[in-house]
Each structure stands twice: as C-alpha cells, then as structure tokens.
Amino acid sequence: MGARLKSASINQTLRLALKALIASTLLYWLRSGGFSFWVALVFILAFGVFYLRPMLNNGKFIPSSLALLSIPFFSPVLASGGEFLFITSWGVSFFILLGVKNLVLIQRQKAYRIVHFGIIAALGTLLIERFGLTSQGLVFIALFLMFREFYSTVTESEGERPTLIAALEAFMFIEIAWIILFLSVDVLIGGAFLTLFVFIFHDTTTHRLAGSLSRAIVVRNAVLFAALTILISALSAIGALV
C-alpha cells in the first residue's frame, strides 16, 4: 500500500511538472513572439485548464493564480539570460501553486509562502517601474485579494478581521512604494524592500492572529527589518556607483 501511494504521489508530481513545462514553453513563445493575440489566447486557455483540473481548491487560490497569469503581460521582455530566469521562475511558481492547490506537495504552507512572496516581489517591482494612478489601483486590488487569501490560508482567523488587515497592508504597500519613488532607488531594490515589508508585516500579524506574538518576536522582526533595510540600501548605493 505504501509503495502504491508513493508511486501515485510521484506520478502526480510529474504531471504537475509537465503542465508547468508546457505553460512555460507557451510563455516563452508568447513573449518572444511579441505577445501575439492567438498565442496569448492559447497561453491563457492552457493556464486555465491546467489550474482548474482537477477541481480542487479552485476558488481558494484564484487571486494568486490570476496574479501569476497577469504578471508576464506587464513585465518587460528582458535580455536572453534575464528572460530565461524570468520564465524559469514563473514556471517553478506555477508548479508550486498547482502542487499546493491540488494537495500534492507535503509542506504546502511553506511552498505557498514561496509563491506568495515571489508574486509580491514581482508586483512591487512592476508598481515602482510603472507607478501611476491606474497601476496603483490595479496593484492595490491584487494585493488586497492576495493578502486576504494569505491570511485565510495560513491562519484560522475568520470574519472581517483578515479583510481589514489585508486592506490596511495593501494601502501601506502602495504608500511605501510612493515614498521609494522619491529616493531614486533601483526598481529591483525597491521591489525587494516592499517584499521585505510584507514579509515582516505578515509574520507579525500571523503571530498576532494566532495569539503567539511576544516581545521576542517583535524585537526579532524589528532587528531583521533594520538589518535588511541597511543591506538593501548598501546594495542600492553600490549599484549607483557602478
């Protein structure tokens, strides 16, 4: 029985990997071909089919799936090495998201966090790069839905509380991005700083919702935030000099 379950798990993982590989190939075709309408349609349809089948937890992770689907259409096409890294990262994120949704991966919460923060980093970078009224509105909506999804996934909190927290955090994210614009920080560094903010906010809030927030955790997060802020600032200064 144990051997059969292990074999079934391996087969499911391989099927997810094949789906991610096909989707990544279509994404490469889409971005290298100048975002052709028909290729875009095939990519979107394939993404939808791969995500919706099997019909398990489809509604739970819709915000993350829509964000992951949309990011390639707004991200600029990079040079060969950067583009390969972008598509590979996207494919890995899609694989992990499917594994979490379909209950294939074992440590699903940890895997989910990887995809979540990866998407947040991409959204933060895009927001700083294309900061405007429309982008602020779209990113705010995406963040609000993703943050609410996050708290409903990793905590047991219910009711309006996660919704209010998600709205507050999304608003603070936009405001911090606005401040970063005036500091002339590189978009990647700015995206990293925004991701750091979300990471610290998420960790503190989840502990608070679980009733496990302590002074030690607050101090740890404050020190971590300060240390990483200094590191990001130093990298930004070095990049400016180079």
PDB file of C-alpha atoms in Angstrom, residues 54-178:
ATOM      1  CA  PRO A  54      -8.746  18.766 -11.057  1.00  0.00           C
ATOM      2  CA  MET A  55     -11.471  20.897  -9.486  1.00  0.00           C
ATOM      3  CA  LEU A  56      -9.868  21.093  -6.058  1.00  0.00           C
ATOM      4  CA  ASN A  57      -9.422  24.332  -4.089  1.00  0.00           C
ATOM      5  CA  ASN A  58     -10.031  26.284  -7.305  1.00  0.00           C
ATOM      6  CA  GLY A  59     -11.659  29.239  -5.579  1.00  0.00           C
ATOM      7  CA  LYS A  60      -9.193  29.384  -2.706  1.00  0.00           C
ATOM      8  CA  PHE A  61      -6.166  30.362  -4.788  1.00  0.00           C
ATOM      9  CA  ILE A  62      -7.779  32.397  -7.569  1.00  0.00           C
ATOM     10  CA  PRO A  63      -6.045  35.678  -6.532  1.00  0.00           C
ATOM     11  CA  SER A  64      -2.592  34.087  -6.739  1.00  0.00           C
ATOM     12  CA  SER A  65      -3.384  32.312  -9.998  1.00  0.00           C
ATOM     13  CA  LEU A  66      -4.722  35.467 -11.673  1.00  0.00           C
ATOM     14  CA  ALA A  67      -1.719  37.472 -10.486  1.00  0.00           C
ATOM     15  CA  LEU A  68       0.662  34.801 -11.789  1.00  0.00           C
ATOM     16  CA  LEU A  69      -1.197  34.750 -15.113  1.00  0.00           C
ATOM     17  CA  SER A  70      -1.158  38.543 -15.481  1.00  0.00           C
ATOM     18  CA  ILE A  71       2.437  39.355 -14.495  1.00  0.00           C
ATOM     19  CA  PRO A  72       4.056  38.175 -17.782  1.00  0.00           C
ATOM     20  CA  PHE A  73       1.829  40.543 -19.783  1.00  0.00           C
ATOM     21  CA  PHE A  74       3.030  43.593 -17.836  1.00  0.00           C
ATOM     22  CA  SER A  75       6.678  42.638 -17.331  1.00  0.00           C
ATOM     23  CA  PRO A  76       9.130  43.886 -19.986  1.00  0.00           C
ATOM     24  CA  VAL A  77      10.939  41.326 -22.116  1.00  0.00           C
ATOM     25  CA  LEU A  78      14.464  41.004 -20.749  1.00  0.00           C
ATOM     26  CA  ALA A  79      17.805  40.114 -22.286  1.00  0.00           C
ATOM     27  CA  SER A  80      18.440  36.432 -23.006  1.00  0.00           C
ATOM     28  CA  GLY A  81      19.768  35.466 -19.569  1.00  0.00           C
ATOM     29  CA  GLY A  82      17.261  37.558 -17.665  1.00  0.00           C
ATOM     30  CA  GLU A  83      14.379  36.287 -19.778  1.00  0.00           C
ATOM     31  CA  PHE A  84      15.373  32.669 -19.194  1.00  0.00           C
ATOM     32  CA  LEU A  85      15.496  33.312 -15.442  1.00  0.00           C
ATOM     33  CA  PHE A  86      12.114  35.055 -15.545  1.00  0.00           C
ATOM     34  CA  ILE A  87      10.383  32.229 -17.417  1.00  0.00           C
ATOM     35  CA  THR A  88      12.047  29.563 -15.267  1.00  0.00           C
ATOM     36  CA  SER A  89      10.983  31.340 -12.075  1.00  0.00           C
ATOM     37  CA  TRP A  90       7.468  31.709 -13.427  1.00  0.00           C
ATOM     38  CA  GLY A  91       7.295  28.011 -14.316  1.00  0.00           C
ATOM     39  CA  VAL A  92       8.546  26.956 -10.884  1.00  0.00           C
ATOM     40  CA  SER A  93       5.971  29.248  -9.243  1.00  0.00           C
ATOM     41  CA  PHE A  94       3.194  27.743 -11.360  1.00  0.00           C
ATOM     42  CA  PHE A  95       4.328  24.228 -10.446  1.00  0.00           C
ATOM     43  CA  ILE A  96       4.356  25.036  -6.732  1.00  0.00           C
ATOM     44  CA  LEU A  97       0.972  26.767  -6.892  1.00  0.00           C
ATOM     45  CA  LEU A  98      -0.569  23.734  -8.595  1.00  0.00           C
ATOM     46  CA  GLY A  99       1.088  21.449  -6.056  1.00  0.00           C
ATOM     47  CA  VAL A 100      -0.376  23.439  -3.174  1.00  0.00           C
ATOM     48  CA  LYS A 101      -3.832  23.715  -4.732  1.00  0.00           C
ATOM     49  CA  ASN A 102      -4.029  20.030  -5.632  1.00  0.00           C
ATOM     50  CA  LEU A 103      -2.639  18.886  -2.251  1.00  0.00           C
ATOM     51  CA  VAL A 104       0.305  17.157  -3.914  1.00  0.00           C
ATOM     52  CA  LEU A 105       3.153  18.849  -2.046  1.00  0.00           C
ATOM     53  CA  ILE A 106       3.759  17.783   1.538  1.00  0.00           C
ATOM     54  CA  GLN A 107       4.817  21.053   3.182  1.00  0.00           C
ATOM     55  CA  ARG A 108       2.133  23.099   1.485  1.00  0.00           C
ATOM     56  CA  GLN A 109       2.209  26.179   3.711  1.00  0.00           C
ATOM     57  CA  LYS A 110       5.933  26.677   3.224  1.00  0.00           C
ATOM     58  CA  ALA A 111       5.584  26.101  -0.510  1.00  0.00           C
ATOM     59  CA  TYR A 112       2.666  28.514  -0.667  1.00  0.00           C
ATOM     60  CA  ARG A 113       4.740  31.210   1.032  1.00  0.00           C
ATOM     61  CA  ILE A 114       7.425  30.865  -1.637  1.00  0.00           C
ATOM     62  CA  VAL A 115       4.929  31.537  -4.430  1.00  0.00           C
ATOM     63  CA  HIS A 116       3.194  34.272  -2.452  1.00  0.00           C
ATOM     64  CA  PHE A 117       6.328  36.297  -1.778  1.00  0.00           C
ATOM     65  CA  GLY A 118       7.588  35.718  -5.322  1.00  0.00           C
ATOM     66  CA  ILE A 119       4.400  37.253  -6.708  1.00  0.00           C
ATOM     67  CA  ILE A 120       4.600  40.106  -4.197  1.00  0.00           C
ATOM     68  CA  ALA A 121       8.172  40.859  -5.322  1.00  0.00           C
ATOM     69  CA  ALA A 122       7.054  40.930  -8.961  1.00  0.00           C
ATOM     70  CA  LEU A 123       4.084  43.189  -8.216  1.00  0.00           C
ATOM     71  CA  GLY A 124       6.255  45.535  -6.166  1.00  0.00           C
ATOM     72  CA  THR A 125       8.815  45.827  -8.950  1.00  0.00           C
ATOM     73  CA  LEU A 126       6.130  46.455 -11.564  1.00  0.00           C
ATOM     74  CA  LEU A 127       4.451  49.076  -9.378  1.00  0.00           C
ATOM     75  CA  ILE A 128       7.649  51.079  -8.947  1.00  0.00           C
ATOM     76  CA  GLU A 129       8.554  50.700 -12.617  1.00  0.00           C
ATOM     77  CA  ARG A 130       5.124  51.801 -13.865  1.00  0.00           C
ATOM     78  CA  PHE A 131       3.891  53.923 -10.992  1.00  0.00           C
ATOM     79  CA  GLY A 132       0.673  55.746 -11.862  1.00  0.00           C
ATOM     80  CA  LEU A 133      -2.947  56.062 -10.865  1.00  0.00           C
ATOM     81  CA  THR A 134      -4.045  53.012 -12.880  1.00  0.00           C
ATOM     82  CA  SER A 135      -1.180  50.819 -11.710  1.00  0.00           C
ATOM     83  CA  GLN A 136      -1.792  51.828  -8.098  1.00  0.00           C
ATOM     84  CA  GLY A 137      -5.442  50.827  -8.368  1.00  0.00           C
ATOM     85  CA  LEU A 138      -4.747  47.504 -10.075  1.00  0.00           C
ATOM     86  CA  VAL A 139      -1.912  46.543  -7.750  1.00  0.00           C
ATOM     87  CA  PHE A 140      -3.934  47.558  -4.684  1.00  0.00           C
ATOM     88  CA  ILE A 141      -6.791  45.260  -5.723  1.00  0.00           C
ATOM     89  CA  ALA A 142      -4.390  42.405  -6.488  1.00  0.00           C
ATOM     90  CA  LEU A 143      -2.576  42.845  -3.178  1.00  0.00           C
ATOM     91  CA  PHE A 144      -5.766  43.119  -1.174  1.00  0.00           C
ATOM     92  CA  LEU A 145      -7.088  39.846  -2.608  1.00  0.00           C
ATOM     93  CA  MET A 146      -3.737  38.084  -2.225  1.00  0.00           C
ATOM     94  CA  PHE A 147      -3.230  39.250   1.352  1.00  0.00           C
ATOM     95  CA  ARG A 148      -6.727  38.104   2.279  1.00  0.00           C
ATOM     96  CA  GLU A 149      -6.008  34.767   0.597  1.00  0.00           C
ATOM     97  CA  PHE A 150      -2.759  34.511   2.560  1.00  0.00           C
ATOM     98  CA  TYR A 151      -4.351  35.065   5.965  1.00  0.00           C
ATOM     99  CA  SER A 152      -7.191  32.668   5.200  1.00  0.00           C
ATOM    100  CA  THR A 153      -4.643  30.041   4.137  1.00  0.00           C
ATOM    101  CA  VAL A 154      -2.029  30.235   6.892  1.00  0.00           C
ATOM    102  CA  THR A 155      -4.229  31.260   9.846  1.00  0.00           C
ATOM    103  CA  GLU A 156      -7.535  30.158  11.306  1.00  0.00           C
ATOM    104  CA  SER A 157      -8.851  33.715  11.592  1.00  0.00           C
ATOM    105  CA  GLU A 158     -12.315  34.251  10.109  1.00  0.00           C
ATOM    106  CA  GLY A 159     -14.788  37.068   9.660  1.00  0.00           C
ATOM    107  CA  GLU A 160     -13.937  40.636   8.692  1.00  0.00           C
ATOM    108  CA  ARG A 161     -10.621  40.815  10.532  1.00  0.00           C
ATOM    109  CA  PRO A 162      -8.400  39.304   7.779  1.00  0.00           C
ATOM    110  CA  THR A 163     -10.182  41.501   5.209  1.00  0.00           C
ATOM    111  CA  LEU A 164      -9.489  44.686   7.162  1.00  0.00           C
ATOM    112  CA  ILE A 165      -5.869  43.697   7.757  1.00  0.00           C
ATOM    113  CA  ALA A 166      -5.411  42.885   4.067  1.00  0.00           C
ATOM    114  CA  ALA A 167      -6.823  46.272   3.042  1.00  0.00           C
ATOM    115  CA  LEU A 168      -4.567  48.127   5.512  1.00  0.00           C
ATOM    116  CA  GLU A 169      -1.474  46.236   4.425  1.00  0.00           C
ATOM    117  CA  ALA A 170      -2.198  46.814   0.727  1.00  0.00           C
ATOM    118  CA  PHE A 171      -2.676  50.539   1.377  1.00  0.00           C
ATOM    119  CA  MET A 172       0.629  50.733   3.288  1.00  0.00           C
ATOM    120  CA  PHE A 173       2.353  48.861   0.445  1.00  0.00           C
ATOM    121  CA  ILE A 174       1.221  51.485  -2.080  1.00  0.00           C
ATOM    122  CA  GLU A 175       2.254  54.336   0.205  1.00  0.00           C
ATOM    123  CA  ILE A 176       5.726  52.880   0.773  1.00  0.00           C
ATOM    124  CA  ALA A 177       6.145  52.418  -2.982  1.00  0.00           C
ATOM    125  CA  TRP A 178       5.251  56.098  -3.425  1.00  0.00           C
TER     126      TRP A 178
END
